[in-house]
mmCIF file of C-alpha atoms and ligand atoms in Angstrom:
data_model
loop_
_atom_site.group_PDB
_atom_site.id
_atom_site.type_symbol
_atom_site.label_atom_id
_atom_site.label_comp_id
_atom_site.label_asym_id
_atom_site.label_seq_id
_atom_site.Cartn_x
_atom_site.Cartn_y
_atom_site.Cartn_z
ATOM 1 C CA MET A 1 0.431 -0.571 0.175
ATOM 2 C CA ASP A 2 1.452 3.230 -0.872
ATOM 3 C CA THR A 3 -0.257 6.108 1.540
ATOM 4 C CA LEU A 4 -0.798 8.203 -2.069
ATOM 5 C CA ARG A 5 -3.300 5.829 -3.412
ATOM 6 C CA ARG A 6 -6.541 5.613 -1.271
ATOM 7 C CA PRO A 7 -7.168 1.857 -0.442
ATOM 8 C CA LEU A 8 -10.473 0.696 -1.878
ATOM 9 C CA ILE A 9 -12.302 -2.196 -0.080
ATOM 10 C CA ALA A 10 -14.870 -3.697 -2.471
ATOM 11 C CA GLY A 11 -17.278 -6.366 -1.894
ATOM 12 C CA ASN A 12 -18.665 -8.208 -4.759
ATOM 13 C CA TRP A 13 -21.771 -10.141 -3.259
ATOM 14 C CA LYS A 14 -22.264 -11.932 -7.008
ATOM 15 C CA MET A 15 -25.832 -13.096 -7.171
ATOM 16 C CA ASN A 16 -26.277 -13.110 -3.160
ATOM 17 C CA LEU A 17 -28.776 -10.913 -0.851
ATOM 18 C CA ASP A 18 -32.172 -9.495 -3.139
ATOM 19 C CA HIS A 19 -33.321 -6.165 -2.424
ATOM 20 C CA LEU A 20 -34.794 -6.431 0.963
ATOM 21 C CA GLN A 21 -31.830 -8.257 2.103
ATOM 22 C CA SER A 22 -29.407 -5.235 0.893
ATOM 23 C CA ILE A 23 -31.035 -2.636 2.589
ATOM 24 C CA ALA A 24 -30.852 -4.593 6.090
ATOM 25 C CA PHE A 25 -27.264 -5.872 5.037
ATOM 26 C CA VAL A 26 -25.394 -2.650 4.046
ATOM 27 C CA GLN A 27 -27.896 -0.505 7.185
ATOM 28 C CA LYS A 28 -26.192 -3.015 9.623
ATOM 29 C CA LEU A 29 -22.894 -2.797 8.135
ATOM 30 C CA ALA A 30 -22.717 0.807 8.187
ATOM 31 C CA TRP A 31 -23.981 0.729 12.219
ATOM 32 C CA ALA A 32 -20.794 -1.644 12.321
ATOM 33 C CA LEU A 33 -18.524 1.070 10.638
ATOM 34 C CA LYS A 34 -19.805 3.732 13.483
ATOM 35 C CA ASP A 35 -19.444 2.201 15.928
ATOM 36 C CA ALA A 36 -15.926 1.252 15.239
ATOM 37 C CA ASN A 37 -15.087 4.497 14.368
ATOM 38 C CA TYR A 38 -13.881 3.631 10.356
ATOM 39 C CA GLN A 39 -12.010 6.258 9.082
ATOM 40 C CA ALA A 40 -13.981 6.489 5.461
ATOM 41 C CA ASN A 41 -11.059 9.532 4.305
ATOM 42 C CA GLU A 42 -8.003 6.539 5.723
ATOM 43 C CA VAL A 43 -10.225 3.459 3.313
ATOM 44 C CA GLU A 44 -12.793 4.112 0.421
ATOM 45 C CA ILE A 45 -15.470 0.928 0.726
ATOM 46 C CA GLY A 46 -17.572 0.581 -2.675
ATOM 47 C CA VAL A 47 -20.458 -2.480 -2.026
ATOM 48 C CA PHE A 48 -21.197 -4.570 -5.269
ATOM 49 C CA PRO A 49 -24.403 -5.443 -5.033
ATOM 50 C CA PRO A 50 -26.808 -7.762 -8.314
ATOM 51 C CA PHE A 51 -28.035 -5.365 -10.364
ATOM 52 C CA THR A 52 -31.793 -5.482 -8.930
ATOM 53 C CA ASP A 53 -30.368 -4.305 -5.838
ATOM 54 C CA LEU A 54 -28.766 -1.233 -6.591
ATOM 55 C CA ARG A 55 -32.062 1.107 -6.917
ATOM 56 C CA SER A 56 -32.650 0.343 -2.754
ATOM 57 C CA VAL A 57 -28.869 0.845 -1.767
ATOM 58 C CA GLN A 58 -28.864 3.668 -3.730
ATOM 59 C CA THR A 59 -31.576 5.337 -2.500
ATOM 60 C CA LEU A 60 -30.244 4.299 1.974
ATOM 61 C CA ILE A 61 -26.648 5.667 0.414
ATOM 62 C CA ASN A 62 -28.583 8.855 -0.122
ATOM 63 C CA ALA A 63 -31.134 8.943 2.516
ATOM 64 C CA ASP A 64 -28.569 8.277 4.975
ATOM 65 C CA SER A 65 -25.325 9.924 3.401
ATOM 66 C CA LEU A 66 -23.431 6.324 3.817
ATOM 67 C CA PRO A 67 -19.962 6.071 3.355
ATOM 68 C CA PHE A 68 -20.449 3.653 0.352
ATOM 69 C CA ALA A 69 -19.851 3.545 -2.898
ATOM 70 C CA LEU A 70 -21.649 1.925 -5.056
ATOM 71 C CA GLY A 71 -20.793 -0.372 -7.975
ATOM 72 C CA ALA A 72 -22.727 -2.937 -10.315
ATOM 73 C CA GLN A 73 -20.803 -6.031 -11.123
ATOM 74 C CA ASP A 74 -21.359 -5.923 -15.218
ATOM 75 C CA LEU A 75 -22.252 -4.096 -17.851
ATOM 76 C CA SER A 76 -23.137 -4.562 -21.771
ATOM 77 C CA MET A 77 -20.701 -3.233 -24.180
ATOM 78 C CA HIS A 78 -23.344 -1.430 -26.499
ATOM 79 C CA ASP A 79 -25.143 1.877 -24.943
ATOM 80 C CA GLU A 80 -28.951 1.316 -26.166
ATOM 81 C CA GLY A 81 -30.996 -1.000 -28.434
ATOM 82 C CA ALA A 82 -31.941 -4.574 -28.397
ATOM 83 C CA HIS A 83 -29.377 -6.588 -25.615
ATOM 84 C CA THR A 84 -31.914 -8.218 -24.089
ATOM 85 C CA GLY A 85 -30.673 -8.699 -20.586
ATOM 86 C CA ASP A 86 -28.268 -6.210 -20.691
ATOM 87 C CA ILE A 87 -27.501 -3.529 -18.474
ATOM 88 C CA SER A 88 -26.374 -0.043 -20.068
ATOM 89 C CA GLY A 89 -23.082 1.456 -18.058
ATOM 90 C CA ALA A 90 -25.205 4.577 -19.313
ATOM 91 C CA PHE A 91 -28.084 2.778 -16.853
ATOM 92 C CA LEU A 92 -25.881 2.439 -13.916
ATOM 93 C CA ARG A 93 -24.618 5.966 -13.814
ATOM 94 C CA ALA A 94 -27.750 6.595 -13.750
ATOM 95 C CA LEU A 95 -28.563 5.087 -10.357
ATOM 96 C CA GLU A 96 -25.191 6.957 -9.292
ATOM 97 C CA CYS A 97 -22.784 4.382 -9.635
ATOM 98 C CA GLU A 98 -19.520 5.159 -9.313
ATOM 99 C CA TYR A 99 -17.934 1.546 -10.091
ATOM 100 C CA VAL A 100 -18.726 -1.581 -11.956
ATOM 101 C CA ILE A 101 -16.348 -4.847 -12.580
ATOM 102 C CA THR A 102 -15.237 -6.216 -16.143
ATOM 103 C CA GLY A 103 -14.291 -8.953 -16.705
ATOM 104 C CA HIS A 104 -14.082 -11.572 -13.580
ATOM 105 C CA SER A 105 -13.192 -15.051 -14.085
ATOM 106 C CA GLU A 106 -17.146 -16.246 -13.252
ATOM 107 C CA ARG A 107 -18.495 -14.200 -16.360
ATOM 108 C CA ARG A 108 -15.061 -15.183 -18.397
ATOM 109 C CA ALA A 109 -16.415 -19.009 -17.552
ATOM 110 C CA ASP A 110 -19.848 -18.488 -17.480
ATOM 111 C CA HIS A 111 -20.554 -16.387 -20.480
ATOM 112 C CA GLY A 112 -17.537 -16.686 -22.525
ATOM 113 C CA GLU A 113 -16.651 -13.456 -22.229
ATOM 114 C CA THR A 114 -13.007 -12.987 -24.116
ATOM 115 C CA ASP A 115 -10.195 -10.505 -23.341
ATOM 116 C CA GLU A 116 -11.983 -8.423 -26.899
ATOM 117 C CA VAL A 117 -15.030 -7.805 -24.781
ATOM 118 C CA VAL A 118 -13.504 -7.429 -21.016
ATOM 119 C CA ALA A 119 -11.722 -5.087 -23.447
ATOM 120 C CA ALA A 120 -15.093 -3.255 -25.276
ATOM 121 C CA LYS A 121 -17.232 -3.501 -21.841
ATOM 122 C CA THR A 122 -14.380 -1.751 -19.883
ATOM 123 C CA HIS A 123 -14.114 1.036 -22.667
ATOM 124 C CA ALA A 124 -18.164 1.434 -22.795
ATOM 125 C CA ALA A 125 -17.557 1.587 -18.773
ATOM 126 C CA ILE A 126 -15.202 4.673 -18.923
ATOM 127 C CA LYS A 127 -17.205 6.321 -21.519
ATOM 128 C CA HIS A 128 -19.737 6.346 -18.986
ATOM 129 C CA ALA A 129 -18.180 8.321 -17.154
ATOM 130 C CA LEU A 130 -18.331 4.948 -14.472
ATOM 131 C CA VAL A 131 -14.806 3.849 -12.517
ATOM 132 C CA PRO A 132 -13.906 0.010 -14.124
ATOM 133 C CA ILE A 133 -12.369 -2.760 -11.721
ATOM 134 C CA ILE A 134 -10.778 -4.741 -14.072
ATOM 135 C CA CYS A 135 -10.372 -8.052 -13.320
ATOM 136 C CA VAL A 136 -7.585 -10.786 -13.880
ATOM 137 C CA GLY A 137 -6.009 -13.683 -12.953
ATOM 138 C CA GLU A 138 -4.960 -17.404 -14.274
ATOM 139 C CA SER A 139 -5.954 -20.681 -13.693
ATOM 140 C CA ALA A 140 -4.206 -23.798 -11.624
ATOM 141 C CA GLU A 141 -3.238 -24.664 -14.406
ATOM 142 C CA ASP A 142 -2.219 -21.190 -15.899
ATOM 143 C CA LEU A 143 0.121 -21.113 -12.354
ATOM 144 C CA GLU A 144 1.388 -24.041 -13.184
ATOM 145 C CA LEU A 145 2.464 -24.142 -17.322
ATOM 146 C CA HIS A 146 3.976 -20.175 -16.488
ATOM 147 C CA GLY A 147 3.854 -18.981 -13.670
ATOM 148 C CA ALA A 148 1.340 -16.346 -11.934
ATOM 149 C CA SER A 149 1.993 -12.779 -13.726
ATOM 150 C CA LYS A 150 2.375 -14.055 -16.733
ATOM 151 C CA VAL A 151 -1.697 -14.899 -18.041
ATOM 152 C CA PRO A 152 -2.694 -11.757 -15.523
ATOM 153 C CA CYS A 153 -0.429 -9.372 -17.259
ATOM 154 C CA ASP A 154 -1.387 -10.350 -20.749
ATOM 155 C CA GLN A 155 -4.871 -10.310 -19.999
ATOM 156 C CA LEU A 156 -4.678 -6.431 -19.071
ATOM 157 C CA ARG A 157 -2.189 -5.646 -21.891
ATOM 158 C CA VAL A 158 -5.236 -6.400 -24.268
ATOM 159 C CA VAL A 159 -7.740 -4.472 -22.059
ATOM 160 C CA LEU A 160 -5.536 -1.025 -21.618
ATOM 161 C CA ALA A 161 -5.128 -1.420 -25.545
ATOM 162 C CA SER A 162 -9.331 0.073 -25.874
ATOM 163 C CA LEU A 163 -8.296 2.487 -22.596
ATOM 164 C CA ALA A 164 -6.032 6.447 -22.899
ATOM 165 C CA PRO A 165 -3.616 6.673 -20.502
ATOM 166 C CA THR A 166 -5.728 8.943 -19.333
ATOM 167 C CA ASP A 167 -8.961 7.397 -17.892
ATOM 168 C CA THR A 168 -9.576 6.259 -14.763
ATOM 169 C CA TYR A 169 -9.202 2.214 -14.087
ATOM 170 C CA VAL A 170 -8.268 0.452 -11.187
ATOM 171 C CA VAL A 171 -6.834 -3.351 -10.920
ATOM 172 C CA ALA A 172 -8.250 -6.752 -9.579
ATOM 173 C CA TYR A 173 -5.407 -9.540 -9.773
ATOM 174 C CA GLU A 174 -7.590 -12.376 -8.582
ATOM 175 C CA PRO A 175 -6.080 -15.791 -8.799
ATOM 176 C CA ILE A 176 -8.832 -18.138 -10.455
ATOM 177 C CA TRP A 177 -7.708 -20.773 -7.885
ATOM 178 C CA ALA A 178 -7.839 -18.736 -4.670
ATOM 179 C CA ILE A 179 -11.216 -17.439 -5.552
ATOM 180 C CA GLY A 180 -14.357 -18.675 -3.267
ATOM 181 C CA SER A 181 -11.431 -21.763 -2.381
ATOM 182 C CA GLY A 182 -10.468 -20.595 1.535
ATOM 183 C CA GLN A 183 -6.783 -21.211 0.015
ATOM 184 C CA ALA A 184 -5.426 -17.244 -0.798
ATOM 185 C CA ALA A 185 -2.242 -16.148 -2.459
ATOM 186 C CA THR A 186 0.390 -15.542 0.127
ATOM 187 C CA SER A 187 0.791 -11.809 0.543
ATOM 188 C CA SER A 188 4.055 -11.889 -1.342
ATOM 189 C CA GLN A 189 3.018 -13.822 -3.865
ATOM 190 C CA ALA A 190 0.320 -11.175 -4.628
ATOM 191 C CA GLN A 191 2.656 -8.307 -3.759
ATOM 192 C CA ASP A 192 5.390 -10.111 -7.419
ATOM 193 C CA VAL A 193 1.775 -10.113 -8.940
ATOM 194 C CA ALA A 194 0.515 -6.579 -8.223
ATOM 195 C CA ARG A 195 4.010 -5.906 -9.269
ATOM 196 C CA ALA A 196 4.093 -6.691 -12.280
ATOM 197 C CA LEU A 197 0.758 -5.398 -13.493
ATOM 198 C CA ARG A 198 2.404 -1.688 -12.306
ATOM 199 C CA ASP A 199 4.563 -2.376 -14.892
ATOM 200 C CA VAL A 200 2.245 -2.833 -17.715
ATOM 201 C CA ILE A 201 0.326 0.212 -17.074
ATOM 202 C CA ARG A 202 3.947 1.849 -17.402
ATOM 203 C CA GLU A 203 4.924 0.516 -20.630
ATOM 204 C CA LEU A 204 1.544 1.324 -21.624
ATOM 205 C CA HIS A 205 0.176 4.464 -19.791
ATOM 206 C CA GLY A 206 3.058 5.682 -18.457
ATOM 207 C CA ASP A 207 4.281 6.395 -14.892
ATOM 208 C CA SER A 208 1.654 9.439 -13.529
ATOM 209 C CA ALA A 209 -1.008 5.850 -14.139
ATOM 210 C CA ALA A 210 1.684 3.149 -13.450
ATOM 211 C CA ASP A 211 2.012 5.230 -9.814
ATOM 212 C CA SER A 212 -2.017 6.754 -9.457
ATOM 213 C CA THR A 213 -3.821 3.369 -10.446
ATOM 214 C CA ARG A 214 -5.534 1.148 -7.432
ATOM 215 C CA ILE A 215 -4.346 -2.777 -7.566
ATOM 216 C CA LEU A 216 -6.619 -4.877 -5.828
ATOM 217 C CA TYR A 217 -5.562 -8.467 -4.440
ATOM 218 C CA GLY A 218 -8.989 -10.940 -4.434
ATOM 219 C CA GLY A 219 -8.784 -14.142 -3.412
ATOM 220 C CA SER A 220 -10.502 -15.749 -0.552
ATOM 221 C CA VAL A 221 -9.798 -12.538 1.550
ATOM 222 C CA LYS A 222 -10.130 -12.319 4.987
ATOM 223 C CA SER A 223 -10.438 -10.059 8.159
ATOM 224 C CA GLY A 224 -7.238 -12.474 9.152
ATOM 225 C CA ASN A 225 -5.362 -12.294 6.424
ATOM 226 C CA ILE A 226 -6.066 -8.552 4.818
ATOM 227 C CA ALA A 227 -3.546 -6.470 7.267
ATOM 228 C CA GLY A 228 -0.989 -8.546 5.461
ATOM 229 C CA PHE A 229 -1.798 -7.714 2.245
ATOM 230 C CA MET A 230 -2.373 -4.433 2.491
ATOM 231 C CA LYS A 231 1.328 -4.015 4.112
ATOM 232 C CA LYS A 232 2.763 -4.388 0.136
ATOM 233 C CA ASP A 233 3.861 -1.863 -1.623
ATOM 234 C CA ASP A 234 1.620 -2.520 -4.913
ATOM 235 C CA VAL A 235 -1.606 -3.807 -3.296
ATOM 236 C CA ASP A 236 -3.977 -0.941 -2.697
ATOM 237 C CA GLY A 237 -6.221 -2.557 -1.729
ATOM 238 C CA ALA A 238 -9.106 -5.936 -1.302
ATOM 239 C CA LEU A 239 -12.123 -7.165 -3.640
ATOM 240 C CA VAL A 240 -13.577 -9.451 -1.316
ATOM 241 C CA GLY A 241 -16.040 -12.321 -2.066
ATOM 242 C CA GLY A 242 -17.552 -14.788 0.337
ATOM 243 C CA ALA A 243 -16.408 -11.950 3.513
ATOM 244 C CA SER A 244 -18.103 -9.337 1.528
ATOM 245 C CA LEU A 245 -21.729 -11.381 2.969
ATOM 246 C CA SER A 246 -21.156 -11.096 6.727
ATOM 247 C CA VAL A 247 -21.530 -7.514 8.467
ATOM 248 C CA ASP A 248 -18.556 -8.281 10.625
ATOM 249 C CA GLU A 249 -15.989 -9.745 8.485
ATOM 250 C CA PHE A 250 -16.163 -7.697 5.997
ATOM 251 C CA SER A 251 -16.686 -3.976 8.563
ATOM 252 C CA ALA A 252 -13.051 -5.309 10.145
ATOM 253 C CA ILE A 253 -11.755 -5.836 6.608
ATOM 254 C CA ALA A 254 -12.202 -2.637 6.241
ATOM 255 C CA ARG A 255 -10.584 -2.015 9.406
ATOM 256 C CA PHE A 256 -7.417 -3.411 8.473
ATOM 257 C CA PRO A 257 -5.728 -0.313 9.726
ATOM 258 C CA GLN A 258 -6.664 -0.684 13.240
ATOM 259 C CA HIS A 259 -5.761 -4.371 12.718
ATOM 260 C CA VAL A 260 -2.901 -5.116 15.719
ATOM 261 C CA THR A 261 -1.232 -7.886 13.021
ATOM 262 C CA LEU A 262 -0.199 -5.337 10.918
ATOM 263 C CA ASP A 263 3.422 -6.142 11.316
ATOM 264 C CA GLN A 264 2.904 -10.021 11.151
ATOM 265 C CA GLU A 265 3.235 -11.075 7.692
ATOM 266 C CA ASN A 266 0.612 -14.352 6.265
HETATM 267 P P1 13P B 1 -13.806 -14.659 -2.804
HETATM 268 O O1 13P B 1 -13.594 -13.887 -1.238
HETATM 269 O O2 13P B 1 -15.244 -15.279 -1.905
HETATM 270 O O3 13P B 1 -12.759 -15.959 -2.658
HETATM 271 O O4 13P B 1 -14.158 -14.261 -3.969
HETATM 272 C C1 13P B 1 -13.628 -13.845 -4.239
HETATM 273 C C2 13P B 1 -14.017 -12.553 -5.654
HETATM 274 O O5 13P B 1 -13.993 -13.383 -6.479
HETATM 275 C C3 13P B 1 -14.114 -11.615 -5.449
HETATM 276 O O6 13P B 1 -14.256 -10.715 -6.570
#
């Protein structure tokens, strides 16, 4: 974590919590963080509910001035028109979403999204004034064949080619083998790939983009391992799946600066 980059703790709820459950969850999360004296200027928190919850969560965030950024889990590469079931970035922006996830490995696997599709969606996000969180990551097989950095760096290159150096984006390194497995990467593995991804940004978009872009780690992040990741120079936050569905866990992750374990390696 570099002090120039404000850490981002993003909760990707995936296909969990309906709109009623989302309201109860966000209220409880806000209370838990307030009780724990969460400092919004130190750490940014983002919530990424399913599409059907976005309006409810947006209304709650606005009504109670909650310190949460809102994001969506996907968007269409198209602006509007005959694309049944798809959601335009323009609609997300109208709901005051700030972020949108692109290229999550579950969308690549479930919907056959190629690097080119991810690049088009990421371009659409920027066009609609959303900050894309570009997900990259290798499978267990890739790891064995090529090492950890090659596949994520290749994926990122394709997406960055569709963006301008001045565009604002976030990159999330999510090794597929670590997602939902309970077996997170070590903090050193995460740091090595985050550094390699930052080098790709530097090569394609220059020093200013490389120094200001936040790179997150995702894959079995919990309150017990977040401090180790955040100690690393090139890791600027986390994209959290399962643990983002627990108020206690997610609020503890977001309060990582207070963890007594900050000095421990994991
Ligand atoms: P888990 O935290 O459940 O491993 O999921 C990570 C993830 O895919 C976040 O996008």
